[in-house]
Short mmCIF file of C-alpha atoms and ligand atoms in Angstrom, two decimals:
data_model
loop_
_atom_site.label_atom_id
_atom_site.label_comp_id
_atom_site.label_asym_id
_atom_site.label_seq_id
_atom_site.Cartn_x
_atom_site.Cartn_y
_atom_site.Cartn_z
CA UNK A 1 -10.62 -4.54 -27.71
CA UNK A 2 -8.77 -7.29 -26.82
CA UNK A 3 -6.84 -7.38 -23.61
CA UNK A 4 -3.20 -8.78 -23.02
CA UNK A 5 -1.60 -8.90 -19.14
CA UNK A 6 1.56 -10.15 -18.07
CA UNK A 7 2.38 -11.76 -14.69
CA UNK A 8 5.68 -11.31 -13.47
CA UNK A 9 6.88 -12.58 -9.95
CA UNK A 10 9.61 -14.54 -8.05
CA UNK A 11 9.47 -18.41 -8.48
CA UNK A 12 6.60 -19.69 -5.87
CA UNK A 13 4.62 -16.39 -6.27
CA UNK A 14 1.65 -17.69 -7.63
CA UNK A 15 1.89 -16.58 -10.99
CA UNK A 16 0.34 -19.70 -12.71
CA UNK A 17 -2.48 -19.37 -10.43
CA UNK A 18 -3.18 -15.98 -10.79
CA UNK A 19 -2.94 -16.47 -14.39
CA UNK A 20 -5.28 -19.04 -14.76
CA UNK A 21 -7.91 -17.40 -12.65
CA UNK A 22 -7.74 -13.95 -14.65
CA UNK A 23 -7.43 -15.68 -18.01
CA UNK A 24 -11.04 -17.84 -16.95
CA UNK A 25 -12.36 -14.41 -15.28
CA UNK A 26 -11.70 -12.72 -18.53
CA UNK A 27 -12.38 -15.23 -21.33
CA UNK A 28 -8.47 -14.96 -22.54
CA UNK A 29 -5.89 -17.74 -23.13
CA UNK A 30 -3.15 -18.54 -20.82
CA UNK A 31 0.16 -19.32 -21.75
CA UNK A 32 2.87 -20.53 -18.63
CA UNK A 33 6.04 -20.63 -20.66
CA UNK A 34 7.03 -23.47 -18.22
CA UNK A 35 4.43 -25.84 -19.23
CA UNK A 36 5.32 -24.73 -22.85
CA UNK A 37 8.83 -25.53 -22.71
CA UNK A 38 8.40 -28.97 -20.24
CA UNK A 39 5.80 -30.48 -22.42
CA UNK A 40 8.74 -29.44 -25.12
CA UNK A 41 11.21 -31.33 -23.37
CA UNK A 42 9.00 -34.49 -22.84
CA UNK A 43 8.35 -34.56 -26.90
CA UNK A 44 12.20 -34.21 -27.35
CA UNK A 45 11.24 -31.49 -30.16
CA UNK A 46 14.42 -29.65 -31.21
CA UNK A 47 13.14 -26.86 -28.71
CA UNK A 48 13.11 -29.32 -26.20
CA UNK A 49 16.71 -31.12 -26.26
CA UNK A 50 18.09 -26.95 -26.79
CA UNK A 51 15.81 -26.11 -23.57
CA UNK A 52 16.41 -29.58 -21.53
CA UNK A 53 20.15 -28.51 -20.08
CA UNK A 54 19.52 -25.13 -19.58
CA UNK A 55 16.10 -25.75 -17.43
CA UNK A 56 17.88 -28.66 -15.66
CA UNK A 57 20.86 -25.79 -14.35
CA UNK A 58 17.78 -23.79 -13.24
CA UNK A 59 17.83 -21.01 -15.58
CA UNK A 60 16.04 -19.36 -17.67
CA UNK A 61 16.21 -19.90 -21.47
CA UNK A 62 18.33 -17.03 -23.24
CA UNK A 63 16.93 -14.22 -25.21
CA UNK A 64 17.89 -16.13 -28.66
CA UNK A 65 15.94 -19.03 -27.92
CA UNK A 66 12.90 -17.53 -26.07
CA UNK A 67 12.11 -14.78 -28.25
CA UNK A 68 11.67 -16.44 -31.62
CA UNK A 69 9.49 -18.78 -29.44
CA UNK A 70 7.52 -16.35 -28.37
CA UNK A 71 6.88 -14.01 -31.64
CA UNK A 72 5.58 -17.52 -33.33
CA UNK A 73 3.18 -18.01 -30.40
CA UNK A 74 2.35 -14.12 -29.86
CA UNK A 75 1.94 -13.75 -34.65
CA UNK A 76 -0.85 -16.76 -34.26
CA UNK A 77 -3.08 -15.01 -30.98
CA UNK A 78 -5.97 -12.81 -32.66
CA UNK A 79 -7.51 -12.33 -28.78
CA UNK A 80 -6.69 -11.35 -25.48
CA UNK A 81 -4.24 -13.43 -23.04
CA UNK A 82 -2.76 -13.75 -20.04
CA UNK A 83 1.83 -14.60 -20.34
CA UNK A 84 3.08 -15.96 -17.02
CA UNK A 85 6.88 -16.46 -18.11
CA UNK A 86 7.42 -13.81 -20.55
CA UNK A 87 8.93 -11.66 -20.70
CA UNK A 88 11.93 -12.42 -18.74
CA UNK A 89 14.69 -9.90 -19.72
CA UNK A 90 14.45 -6.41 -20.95
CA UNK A 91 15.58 -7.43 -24.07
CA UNK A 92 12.27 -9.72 -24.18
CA UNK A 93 9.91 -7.39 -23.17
CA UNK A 94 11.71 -5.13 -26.14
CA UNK A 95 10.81 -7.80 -28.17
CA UNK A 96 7.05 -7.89 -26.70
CA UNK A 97 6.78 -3.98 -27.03
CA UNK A 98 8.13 -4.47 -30.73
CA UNK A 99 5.85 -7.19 -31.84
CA UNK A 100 3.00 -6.05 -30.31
CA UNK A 101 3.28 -3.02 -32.36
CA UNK A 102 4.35 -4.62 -35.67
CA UNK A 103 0.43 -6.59 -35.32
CA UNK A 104 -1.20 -3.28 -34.02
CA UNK A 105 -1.20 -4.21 -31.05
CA UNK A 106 -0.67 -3.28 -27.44
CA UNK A 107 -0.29 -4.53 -23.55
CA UNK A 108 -3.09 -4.15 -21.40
CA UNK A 109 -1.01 -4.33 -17.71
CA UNK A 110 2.11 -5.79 -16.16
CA UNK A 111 1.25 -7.22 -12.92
CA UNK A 112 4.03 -7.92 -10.11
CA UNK A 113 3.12 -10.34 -7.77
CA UNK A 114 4.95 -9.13 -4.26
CA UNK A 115 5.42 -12.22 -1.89
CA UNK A 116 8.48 -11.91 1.08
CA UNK A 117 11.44 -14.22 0.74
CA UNK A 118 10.52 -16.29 3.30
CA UNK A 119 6.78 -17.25 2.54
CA UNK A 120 8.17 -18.09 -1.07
CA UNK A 121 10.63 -20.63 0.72
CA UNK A 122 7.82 -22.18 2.50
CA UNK A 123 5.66 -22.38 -0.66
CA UNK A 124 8.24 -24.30 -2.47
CA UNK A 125 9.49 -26.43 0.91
CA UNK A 126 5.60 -27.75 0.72
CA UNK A 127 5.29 -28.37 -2.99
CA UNK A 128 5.09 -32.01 -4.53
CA UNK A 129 4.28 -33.54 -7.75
CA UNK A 130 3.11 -36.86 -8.71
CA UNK A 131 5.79 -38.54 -11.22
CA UNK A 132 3.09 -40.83 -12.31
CA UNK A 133 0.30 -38.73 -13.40
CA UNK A 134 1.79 -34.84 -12.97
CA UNK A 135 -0.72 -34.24 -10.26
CA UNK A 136 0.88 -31.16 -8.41
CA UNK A 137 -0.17 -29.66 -4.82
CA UNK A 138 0.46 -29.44 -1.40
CA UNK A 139 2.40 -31.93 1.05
CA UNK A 140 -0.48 -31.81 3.02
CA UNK A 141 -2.91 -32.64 0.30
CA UNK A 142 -0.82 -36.36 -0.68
CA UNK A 143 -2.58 -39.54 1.21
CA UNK A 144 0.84 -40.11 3.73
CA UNK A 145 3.15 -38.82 0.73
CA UNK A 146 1.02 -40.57 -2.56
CA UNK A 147 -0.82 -38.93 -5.19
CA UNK A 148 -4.53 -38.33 -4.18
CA UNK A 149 -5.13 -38.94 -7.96
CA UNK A 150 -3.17 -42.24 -8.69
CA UNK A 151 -1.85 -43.41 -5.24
CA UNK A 152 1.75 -42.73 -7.28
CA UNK A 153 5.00 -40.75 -5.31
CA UNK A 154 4.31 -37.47 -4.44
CA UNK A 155 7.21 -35.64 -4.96
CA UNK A 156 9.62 -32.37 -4.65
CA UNK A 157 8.97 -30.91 -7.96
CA UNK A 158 12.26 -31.08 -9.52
CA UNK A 159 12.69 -27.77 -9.60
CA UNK A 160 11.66 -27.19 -6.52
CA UNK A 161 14.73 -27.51 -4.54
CA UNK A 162 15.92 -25.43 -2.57
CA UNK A 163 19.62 -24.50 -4.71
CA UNK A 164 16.74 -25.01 -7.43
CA UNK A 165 14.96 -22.22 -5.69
CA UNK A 166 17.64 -19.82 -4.76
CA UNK A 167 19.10 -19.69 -8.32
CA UNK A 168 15.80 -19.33 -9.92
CA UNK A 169 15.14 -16.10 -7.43
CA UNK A 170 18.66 -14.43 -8.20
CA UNK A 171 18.11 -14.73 -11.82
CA UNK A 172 14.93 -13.17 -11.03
CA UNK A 173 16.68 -10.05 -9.50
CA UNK A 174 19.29 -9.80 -12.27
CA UNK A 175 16.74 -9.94 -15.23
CA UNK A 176 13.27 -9.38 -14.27
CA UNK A 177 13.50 -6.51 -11.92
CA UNK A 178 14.75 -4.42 -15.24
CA UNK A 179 11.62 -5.55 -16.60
CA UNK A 180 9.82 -4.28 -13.90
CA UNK A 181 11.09 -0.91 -14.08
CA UNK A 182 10.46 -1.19 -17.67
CA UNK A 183 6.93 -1.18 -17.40
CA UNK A 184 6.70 1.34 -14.35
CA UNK A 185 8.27 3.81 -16.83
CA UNK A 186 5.51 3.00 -19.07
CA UNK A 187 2.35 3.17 -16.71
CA UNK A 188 1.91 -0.08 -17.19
CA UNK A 189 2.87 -1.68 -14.23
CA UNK A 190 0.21 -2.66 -10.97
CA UNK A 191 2.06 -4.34 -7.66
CA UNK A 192 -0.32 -7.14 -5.91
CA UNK A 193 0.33 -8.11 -2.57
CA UNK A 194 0.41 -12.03 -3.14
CA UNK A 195 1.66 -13.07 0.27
CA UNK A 196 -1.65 -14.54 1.74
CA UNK A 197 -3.52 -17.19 0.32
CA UNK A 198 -4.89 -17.45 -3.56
CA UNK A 199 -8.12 -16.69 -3.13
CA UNK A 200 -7.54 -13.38 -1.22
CA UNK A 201 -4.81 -12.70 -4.18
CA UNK A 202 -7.23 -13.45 -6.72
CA UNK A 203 -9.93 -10.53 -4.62
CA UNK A 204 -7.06 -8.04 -4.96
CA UNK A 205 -6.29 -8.87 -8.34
CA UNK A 206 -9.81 -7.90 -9.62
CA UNK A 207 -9.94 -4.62 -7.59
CA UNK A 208 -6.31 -3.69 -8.70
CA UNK A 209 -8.33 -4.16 -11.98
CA UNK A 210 -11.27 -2.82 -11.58
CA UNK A 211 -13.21 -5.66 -12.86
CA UNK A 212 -16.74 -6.69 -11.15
CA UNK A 213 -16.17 -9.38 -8.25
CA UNK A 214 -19.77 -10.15 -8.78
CA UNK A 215 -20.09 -14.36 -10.27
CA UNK A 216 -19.04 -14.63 -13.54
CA UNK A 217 -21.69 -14.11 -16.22
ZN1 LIG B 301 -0.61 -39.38 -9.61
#
């Protein structure tokens, strides 16, 4: 049986990471809605010019747009994958719940990444990107502020400031946390302490799980 998880979190969490590393633990595919809808806006498709405003206020694409998105992408998956940007509403994870049933299928787990304010601040504070060649890490990890990749300027993401940030987390509160308690009605729902590092994330991730932390086979 194929297995579907969604990540849900506040902005800095971790979610792409964790996403990534249970999508390659599990064999699934990962879609960040966020990459989606940026490599959108670089092509200039019609998704990208409607998305290119509304992600340049710092909010999150509305209901109309997303979930049409979404069912496309969701109506062509015949395995198991990992969402880390969807859903964002109630009305989207309706939507989810909906579809999901209309192709016979169902959700596997909603995972809620837990990480306090102020570590999530710090996160974002240290976060660059290269404009040159997209490279994205840590402050620390640039050679004196250039790319380690391409020697080009490492960078605040440009959503990463901090209005940037504090937007992006009350939207969060006003439209995810329904979405939370969504799934916790459901059973569906695991909390993971995210506030350490990845890799100790990542350990908790599999035991919330209960998959093998043994090498990957
Ligand atoms: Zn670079």
């Amino acid at each position: 049986m194929s297995q579907r998880f969604i990540l849900l979190g506040p902005p800095a969490s971790g979610k792409g990471t964790q996403g990534r590393f249970l999508a390659g633990r599990l064999g699934l595919v990962f879609l960040s809605t966020g990459a989606l809808l940026r490599s959108a806006v670089d092509a200039e498709s019609d998704l990208g010019r409607a998305a290119a405003p509304i992600l340049a206020r710092h909010e999150y694409l509305p209901d109309s747009l997303m979930c049409p998105i979404m069912g496309e992408w969701l109506d062509q998956q015949r395995g198991g994958w990992v969402l880390d940007g969807f859903p964002r509403s109630l009305a989207q994870a309706e939507f989810l719940a909906e579809r999901l049933a209309a192709n016979g299928q169902s959700l596997t787990a909603a995972i809620v990444l837990e990480v306090p304010e102020g570590e999530l601040l710090r996160r974002v504070r240290d976060r660059v990107e290269c404009g040159d060649c997209r490279w994205s890490g840590r402050v620390a990890d640039t050679l004196a502020g250039a790319c380690p990749n391409c020697g080009g300027p490492a960078l605040p993401r440009a959503d990463d400031s901090e209005a940037g940030f504090f937007g992006r987390l009350a939207e969060y509160r006003e439209h995810v946390l329904p979405v939370i308690d969504f799934y916790q009605r459901q059973g569906l729902l695991h909390r993971l302490d995210a506030a350490s590092d990845a890799s100790s994330a990542e350990r908790r991730l599999l035991e919330l799980l209960q998959i093998s932390h043994g090498p990957q086979e």
